[in-house]
Amino acid sequence: MRPPMWQAVRLALGTASALGLARFAYGLLVPAMREDLGWSLAEAGAMSTANGLGYLLGALVTAVVVRRLGTAAAFRWGMVLTAVALAATAISDDYLALLTARAVAGAAGAVVFITGGVIASRIATRVSSGAPITVYFAGTGLGIVFSGATIPALEDHWHIAWIGLSVAAGLATVVSWTAARTDEDAPAATAGRARVRPVWRTALAYVLFATGYITYITFLSAYLADRHAPITQVVLVWTSLGLAVMAAPALWSRPITDWPGARALATLLGILSAGAALALVAPAPPVILASAIIYGATFMGVPAAVTALIRGDTPPADWTATLAVFTMLFAAGQTVGPWIAGILADHTSTEATLVWTAVLCAVAAVIAATVRRRHPAPPTTARDPASPRRGA
């Protein structure tokens, strides 16, 4: 494996930790925590809302953190804080304390997500390929596979599960530490301007995706628990979902790089909507498994496609600021999504969460289909603060 791609693989442990462990693994713990702590679905959804609010805060402060610490240091310390926040989640049964821990995990995860995306984009520029971007986001699948293979066997021992997630996040921090290097870390080079107006349709589609996609993975285990699914089925569904996420680069790197306009984004959103809807067809295990595989193979391709669009339509010096704004929009969507979907599910059934995902992603796909990609950003030059330096 070439050094740039090996760097991207190790960098992908950032999304494995910040997303796969700190955000999505919670969905596996919902049934046990609901039963032990007496939560409603709305209260369970509020935990994801707290994580989303923290994510929003993290997105707001990322630019400031990068100016002070640099991109690489912000990524590294965001990874450290993520591991600490996961450990803190295991300490108390108090609802407010758990909300706080989930919010801190979200804030740290946002810093990791944004800065890692910037580093991956610069690797992609250096090798003239979109593969490092999709590899970076596919790291989420590794975190999901780890969660799916370990958490269900713990059954109602959710405190131990959070400790295990923290240890895994700590190991991910160590392995990814040296991968988080970039060709610039000077304050002047990391400021930039957010350029959202030219890509507002992409931003709108991204908000709808964020509001919809998170409910599927938050309540998937609750959906399975309501149908008395055995542990083996839960493990199979979650590990298959995670493996599908890891396979996404092979499926989507070329379309994201080569397809015109936002065709790849619209296609991803359309398939994602269909995958969520498929689980509503029948509660049979093969159907739910197929739904999870389709979902896994597409949902992390959406931020990869959006990042590629930003990379192509904005100057390199503005990537951090623009990605931060998109992440704030994304955070706003995923903050309200689980809470609203949880309320709907409390008054209907857990199937409402799948309907929520399918409808919002379908609308996002229609909007993305109207996007026309602008001319790519000019090639990086020696005077560009994001340009590679000799010996990097």
Short mmCIF file of N, CA, C and O in Angstrom, two decimals, residues 267-353:
data_model
loop_
_atom_site.label_atom_id
_atom_site.label_comp_id
_atom_site.label_asym_id
_atom_site.label_seq_id
_atom_site.Cartn_x
_atom_site.Cartn_y
_atom_site.Cartn_z
N THR A 267 -27.63 9.88 -6.11
CA THR A 267 -27.76 8.43 -6.17
C THR A 267 -27.63 7.80 -4.79
O THR A 267 -28.41 6.92 -4.41
N LEU A 268 -26.64 8.24 -4.04
CA LEU A 268 -26.45 7.74 -2.68
C LEU A 268 -27.69 7.96 -1.82
O LEU A 268 -28.15 7.06 -1.12
N LEU A 269 -28.24 9.17 -1.89
CA LEU A 269 -29.41 9.50 -1.08
C LEU A 269 -30.63 8.68 -1.49
O LEU A 269 -31.41 8.23 -0.65
N GLY A 270 -30.78 8.49 -2.79
CA GLY A 270 -31.90 7.68 -3.28
C GLY A 270 -31.81 6.23 -2.83
O GLY A 270 -32.80 5.64 -2.38
N ILE A 271 -30.62 5.64 -2.93
CA ILE A 271 -30.43 4.25 -2.49
C ILE A 271 -30.61 4.14 -0.98
O ILE A 271 -31.18 3.17 -0.47
N LEU A 272 -30.12 5.14 -0.24
CA LEU A 272 -30.27 5.14 1.21
C LEU A 272 -31.73 5.15 1.61
O LEU A 272 -32.16 4.41 2.52
N SER A 273 -32.53 5.97 0.94
CA SER A 273 -33.96 6.01 1.21
C SER A 273 -34.61 4.65 0.95
O SER A 273 -35.41 4.16 1.75
N ALA A 274 -34.24 4.04 -0.18
CA ALA A 274 -34.80 2.73 -0.51
C ALA A 274 -34.39 1.67 0.51
O ALA A 274 -35.19 0.80 0.87
N GLY A 275 -33.14 1.75 0.99
CA GLY A 275 -32.67 0.79 1.97
C GLY A 275 -33.44 0.88 3.28
O GLY A 275 -33.79 -0.14 3.88
N ALA A 276 -33.70 2.11 3.73
CA ALA A 276 -34.47 2.29 4.96
C ALA A 276 -35.90 1.78 4.79
O ALA A 276 -36.46 1.16 5.68
N ALA A 277 -36.48 2.07 3.62
CA ALA A 277 -37.86 1.65 3.36
C ALA A 277 -37.97 0.13 3.27
O ALA A 277 -39.01 -0.44 3.60
N LEU A 278 -36.89 -0.53 2.83
CA LEU A 278 -36.93 -1.98 2.65
C LEU A 278 -37.24 -2.70 3.97
O LEU A 278 -37.96 -3.70 3.97
N ALA A 279 -36.73 -2.17 5.08
CA ALA A 279 -36.99 -2.82 6.37
C ALA A 279 -38.45 -2.77 6.76
O ALA A 279 -38.90 -3.53 7.62
N LEU A 280 -39.21 -1.88 6.13
CA LEU A 280 -40.64 -1.77 6.41
C LEU A 280 -41.46 -2.80 5.65
O LEU A 280 -42.63 -3.04 5.98
N VAL A 281 -40.86 -3.41 4.64
CA VAL A 281 -41.59 -4.36 3.79
C VAL A 281 -42.03 -5.56 4.60
O VAL A 281 -43.17 -6.02 4.52
N ALA A 282 -41.12 -6.10 5.41
CA ALA A 282 -41.43 -7.26 6.24
C ALA A 282 -40.39 -7.34 7.35
O ALA A 282 -39.24 -6.98 7.15
N PRO A 283 -40.79 -7.82 8.54
CA PRO A 283 -39.84 -7.93 9.64
C PRO A 283 -38.96 -9.17 9.54
O PRO A 283 -38.25 -9.52 10.49
N ALA A 284 -38.99 -9.87 8.41
CA ALA A 284 -38.21 -11.10 8.25
C ALA A 284 -36.72 -10.77 8.33
O ALA A 284 -36.26 -9.77 7.78
N PRO A 285 -35.93 -11.61 9.02
CA PRO A 285 -34.49 -11.35 9.17
C PRO A 285 -33.75 -11.08 7.86
O PRO A 285 -32.93 -10.15 7.81
N PRO A 286 -33.99 -11.84 6.76
CA PRO A 286 -33.26 -11.55 5.53
C PRO A 286 -33.55 -10.15 4.98
O PRO A 286 -32.66 -9.50 4.42
N VAL A 287 -34.78 -9.68 5.16
CA VAL A 287 -35.14 -8.35 4.66
C VAL A 287 -34.46 -7.27 5.48
O VAL A 287 -33.91 -6.29 4.93
N ILE A 288 -34.47 -7.42 6.80
CA ILE A 288 -33.82 -6.43 7.67
C ILE A 288 -32.32 -6.43 7.42
O ILE A 288 -31.68 -5.37 7.40
N LEU A 289 -31.74 -7.61 7.21
CA LEU A 289 -30.31 -7.69 6.92
C LEU A 289 -29.98 -6.98 5.62
O LEU A 289 -29.00 -6.22 5.55
N ALA A 290 -30.80 -7.20 4.59
CA ALA A 290 -30.57 -6.51 3.32
C ALA A 290 -30.68 -5.00 3.48
O ALA A 290 -29.89 -4.24 2.90
N SER A 291 -31.65 -4.56 4.27
CA SER A 291 -31.82 -3.13 4.53
C SER A 291 -30.56 -2.55 5.18
O SER A 291 -30.07 -1.49 4.79
N ALA A 292 -30.03 -3.26 6.19
CA ALA A 292 -28.84 -2.79 6.90
C ALA A 292 -27.63 -2.73 5.98
O ALA A 292 -26.82 -1.79 6.05
N ILE A 293 -27.48 -3.71 5.10
CA ILE A 293 -26.34 -3.72 4.18
C ILE A 293 -26.42 -2.56 3.20
O ILE A 293 -25.42 -1.87 2.94
N ILE A 294 -27.62 -2.33 2.65
CA ILE A 294 -27.79 -1.20 1.72
C ILE A 294 -27.53 0.12 2.43
O ILE A 294 -26.85 1.02 1.91
N TYR A 295 -28.05 0.23 3.65
CA TYR A 295 -27.85 1.45 4.43
C TYR A 295 -26.36 1.66 4.70
O TYR A 295 -25.82 2.75 4.51
N GLY A 296 -25.67 0.61 5.13
CA GLY A 296 -24.26 0.72 5.44
C GLY A 296 -23.41 1.07 4.24
O GLY A 296 -22.43 1.82 4.35
N ALA A 297 -23.77 0.55 3.09
CA ALA A 297 -22.98 0.78 1.89
C ALA A 297 -23.15 2.18 1.32
O ALA A 297 -22.41 2.57 0.41
N THR A 298 -24.10 2.94 1.86
CA THR A 298 -24.38 4.26 1.27
C THR A 298 -24.27 5.43 2.23
O THR A 298 -23.83 6.52 1.82
N PHE A 299 -24.61 5.26 3.52
CA PHE A 299 -24.82 6.47 4.32
C PHE A 299 -23.55 7.26 4.56
O PHE A 299 -23.56 8.48 4.57
N MET A 300 -22.38 6.60 4.73
CA MET A 300 -21.15 7.36 4.91
C MET A 300 -20.57 7.83 3.58
O MET A 300 -19.63 8.63 3.56
N GLY A 301 -21.14 7.36 2.48
CA GLY A 301 -20.75 7.91 1.19
C GLY A 301 -21.27 9.32 0.99
O GLY A 301 -20.71 10.09 0.19
N VAL A 302 -22.34 9.66 1.72
CA VAL A 302 -22.93 11.01 1.56
C VAL A 302 -21.97 12.10 2.03
O VAL A 302 -21.68 13.03 1.28
N PRO A 303 -21.43 12.05 3.27
CA PRO A 303 -20.46 13.08 3.64
C PRO A 303 -19.21 13.05 2.77
O PRO A 303 -18.59 14.10 2.54
N ALA A 304 -18.81 11.88 2.28
CA ALA A 304 -17.66 11.81 1.38
C ALA A 304 -17.96 12.56 0.08
O ALA A 304 -17.12 13.31 -0.44
N ALA A 305 -19.19 12.36 -0.46
CA ALA A 305 -19.57 13.04 -1.68
C ALA A 305 -19.67 14.56 -1.47
O ALA A 305 -19.25 15.35 -2.32
N VAL A 306 -20.22 14.95 -0.33
CA VAL A 306 -20.33 16.38 -0.02
C VAL A 306 -18.95 17.00 0.14
O VAL A 306 -18.67 18.10 -0.36
N THR A 307 -18.05 16.30 0.84
CA THR A 307 -16.69 16.80 1.00
C THR A 307 -16.00 16.95 -0.34
O THR A 307 -15.28 17.93 -0.59
N ALA A 308 -16.21 15.99 -1.23
CA ALA A 308 -15.61 16.08 -2.57
C ALA A 308 -16.17 17.27 -3.35
O ALA A 308 -15.44 17.95 -4.08
N LEU A 309 -17.48 17.54 -3.20
CA LEU A 309 -18.07 18.70 -3.87
C LEU A 309 -17.47 19.99 -3.34
O LEU A 309 -17.16 20.92 -4.10
N ILE A 310 -17.29 20.08 -2.02
CA ILE A 310 -16.68 21.26 -1.42
C ILE A 310 -15.24 21.41 -1.91
O ILE A 310 -14.79 22.50 -2.27
N ARG A 311 -14.53 20.29 -1.93
CA ARG A 311 -13.14 20.32 -2.37
C ARG A 311 -13.03 20.78 -3.81
O ARG A 311 -12.07 21.47 -4.20
N GLY A 312 -14.00 20.41 -4.64
CA GLY A 312 -13.95 20.79 -6.05
C GLY A 312 -14.43 22.20 -6.32
O GLY A 312 -14.05 22.79 -7.33
N ASP A 313 -15.25 22.76 -5.44
CA ASP A 313 -15.88 24.05 -5.72
C ASP A 313 -15.35 25.20 -4.88
O ASP A 313 -15.83 26.32 -5.01
N THR A 314 -14.40 24.93 -3.97
CA THR A 314 -13.86 26.00 -3.14
C THR A 314 -12.33 25.94 -3.14
O THR A 314 -11.75 24.86 -3.30
N PRO A 315 -11.67 27.06 -2.95
CA PRO A 315 -10.21 27.07 -2.87
C PRO A 315 -9.73 26.28 -1.66
O PRO A 315 -10.41 26.26 -0.63
N PRO A 316 -8.57 25.63 -1.75
CA PRO A 316 -8.07 24.83 -0.63
C PRO A 316 -8.00 25.60 0.69
O PRO A 316 -8.25 25.02 1.75
N ALA A 317 -7.65 26.88 0.64
CA ALA A 317 -7.52 27.66 1.88
C ALA A 317 -8.85 27.81 2.60
O ALA A 317 -8.88 28.10 3.80
N ASP A 318 -9.97 27.58 1.89
CA ASP A 318 -11.30 27.76 2.48
C ASP A 318 -11.96 26.44 2.87
O ASP A 318 -13.11 26.43 3.31
N TRP A 319 -11.26 25.33 2.69
CA TRP A 319 -11.86 24.03 2.99
C TRP A 319 -12.27 23.91 4.45
O TRP A 319 -13.38 23.47 4.76
N THR A 320 -11.39 24.29 5.37
CA THR A 320 -11.70 24.11 6.79
C THR A 320 -12.94 24.91 7.18
O THR A 320 -13.85 24.38 7.84
N ALA A 321 -13.00 26.18 6.78
CA ALA A 321 -14.14 27.03 7.15
C ALA A 321 -15.43 26.52 6.52
O ALA A 321 -16.49 26.49 7.17
N THR A 322 -15.37 26.10 5.26
CA THR A 322 -16.57 25.63 4.58
C THR A 322 -17.03 24.30 5.16
O THR A 322 -18.24 24.10 5.40
N LEU A 323 -16.10 23.40 5.40
CA LEU A 323 -16.46 22.12 6.02
C LEU A 323 -17.05 22.33 7.41
O LEU A 323 -17.98 21.62 7.81
N ALA A 324 -16.53 23.32 8.13
CA ALA A 324 -17.06 23.59 9.46
C ALA A 324 -18.51 24.05 9.39
O ALA A 324 -19.35 23.62 10.19
N VAL A 325 -18.84 24.90 8.43
CA VAL A 325 -20.22 25.36 8.28
C VAL A 325 -21.13 24.20 7.90
O VAL A 325 -22.23 24.03 8.45
N PHE A 326 -20.68 23.37 6.96
CA PHE A 326 -21.49 22.21 6.58
C PHE A 326 -21.68 21.27 7.76
O PHE A 326 -22.74 20.67 7.92
N THR A 327 -20.65 21.13 8.58
CA THR A 327 -20.78 20.26 9.74
C THR A 327 -21.75 20.85 10.76
O THR A 327 -22.49 20.11 11.42
N MET A 328 -21.79 22.18 10.87
CA MET A 328 -22.77 22.81 11.75
C MET A 328 -24.19 22.56 11.25
O MET A 328 -25.09 22.24 12.03
N LEU A 329 -24.39 22.68 9.94
CA LEU A 329 -25.70 22.39 9.37
C LEU A 329 -26.07 20.92 9.60
O LEU A 329 -27.20 20.58 9.95
N PHE A 330 -25.09 20.06 9.38
CA PHE A 330 -25.28 18.63 9.60
C PHE A 330 -25.65 18.36 11.05
O PHE A 330 -26.58 17.59 11.34
N ALA A 331 -24.93 19.01 11.97
CA ALA A 331 -25.19 18.82 13.40
C ALA A 331 -26.58 19.30 13.78
O ALA A 331 -27.27 18.66 14.59
N ALA A 332 -27.01 20.42 13.20
CA ALA A 332 -28.35 20.93 13.50
C ALA A 332 -29.41 19.92 13.08
O ALA A 332 -30.38 19.66 13.81
N GLY A 333 -29.22 19.31 11.92
CA GLY A 333 -30.18 18.31 11.45
C GLY A 333 -30.21 17.08 12.32
O GLY A 333 -31.29 16.62 12.72
N GLN A 334 -29.05 16.55 12.65
CA GLN A 334 -29.04 15.31 13.44
C GLN A 334 -29.36 15.56 14.90
O GLN A 334 -29.60 14.60 15.65
N THR A 335 -29.37 16.82 15.33
CA THR A 335 -29.78 17.14 16.70
C THR A 335 -31.28 16.97 16.87
O THR A 335 -31.75 16.37 17.85
N VAL A 336 -32.06 17.49 15.94
CA VAL A 336 -33.51 17.44 16.08
C VAL A 336 -34.10 16.12 15.60
O VAL A 336 -35.16 15.70 16.06
N GLY A 337 -33.40 15.44 14.67
CA GLY A 337 -33.96 14.23 14.07
C GLY A 337 -34.35 13.14 15.04
O GLY A 337 -35.52 12.72 15.07
N PRO A 338 -33.43 12.63 15.87
CA PRO A 338 -33.78 11.52 16.77
C PRO A 338 -34.85 11.88 17.79
O PRO A 338 -35.68 11.04 18.14
N TRP A 339 -34.82 13.12 18.26
CA TRP A 339 -35.81 13.54 19.27
C TRP A 339 -37.22 13.55 18.67
O TRP A 339 -38.16 12.99 19.25
N ILE A 340 -37.37 14.17 17.49
CA ILE A 340 -38.69 14.21 16.84
C ILE A 340 -39.14 12.81 16.46
O ILE A 340 -40.30 12.42 16.69
N ALA A 341 -38.22 12.03 15.88
CA ALA A 341 -38.58 10.66 15.49
C ALA A 341 -38.93 9.82 16.71
O ALA A 341 -39.84 8.98 16.65
N GLY A 342 -38.25 10.05 17.84
CA GLY A 342 -38.57 9.33 19.06
C GLY A 342 -39.97 9.64 19.56
O GLY A 342 -40.69 8.75 20.02
N ILE A 343 -40.35 10.91 19.49
CA ILE A 343 -41.71 11.31 19.90
C ILE A 343 -42.74 10.63 19.01
O ILE A 343 -43.76 10.09 19.48
N LEU A 344 -42.49 10.64 17.69
CA LEU A 344 -43.41 9.98 16.76
C LEU A 344 -43.51 8.49 17.07
O LEU A 344 -44.60 7.90 17.05
N ALA A 345 -42.37 7.87 17.36
CA ALA A 345 -42.37 6.43 17.64
C ALA A 345 -43.10 6.11 18.94
O ALA A 345 -43.76 5.07 19.05
N ASP A 346 -42.97 6.99 19.95
CA ASP A 346 -43.69 6.78 21.21
C ASP A 346 -45.20 6.77 20.99
O ASP A 346 -45.94 6.09 21.71
N HIS A 347 -45.68 7.55 20.02
CA HIS A 347 -47.12 7.64 19.76
C HIS A 347 -47.58 6.65 18.69
O HIS A 347 -48.79 6.50 18.47
N THR A 348 -46.64 6.01 18.02
CA THR A 348 -46.99 5.02 16.99
C THR A 348 -46.24 3.73 17.24
O THR A 348 -46.65 2.91 18.03
N SER A 349 -45.11 3.56 16.57
CA SER A 349 -44.26 2.39 16.76
C SER A 349 -42.86 2.74 16.28
O SER A 349 -42.64 3.79 15.67
N THR A 350 -41.91 1.83 16.53
CA THR A 350 -40.53 2.08 16.08
C THR A 350 -40.42 2.11 14.56
O THR A 350 -39.43 2.59 14.01
N GLU A 351 -41.42 1.61 13.86
CA GLU A 351 -41.41 1.69 12.40
C GLU A 351 -41.40 3.14 11.92
O GLU A 351 -40.91 3.43 10.83
N ALA A 352 -41.93 4.04 12.74
CA ALA A 352 -41.97 5.45 12.36
C ALA A 352 -40.56 6.01 12.13
O ALA A 352 -40.36 6.90 11.31
N THR A 353 -39.57 5.47 12.86
CA THR A 353 -38.20 5.97 12.68
C THR A 353 -37.66 5.60 11.30
O THR A 353 -36.88 6.35 10.70
#
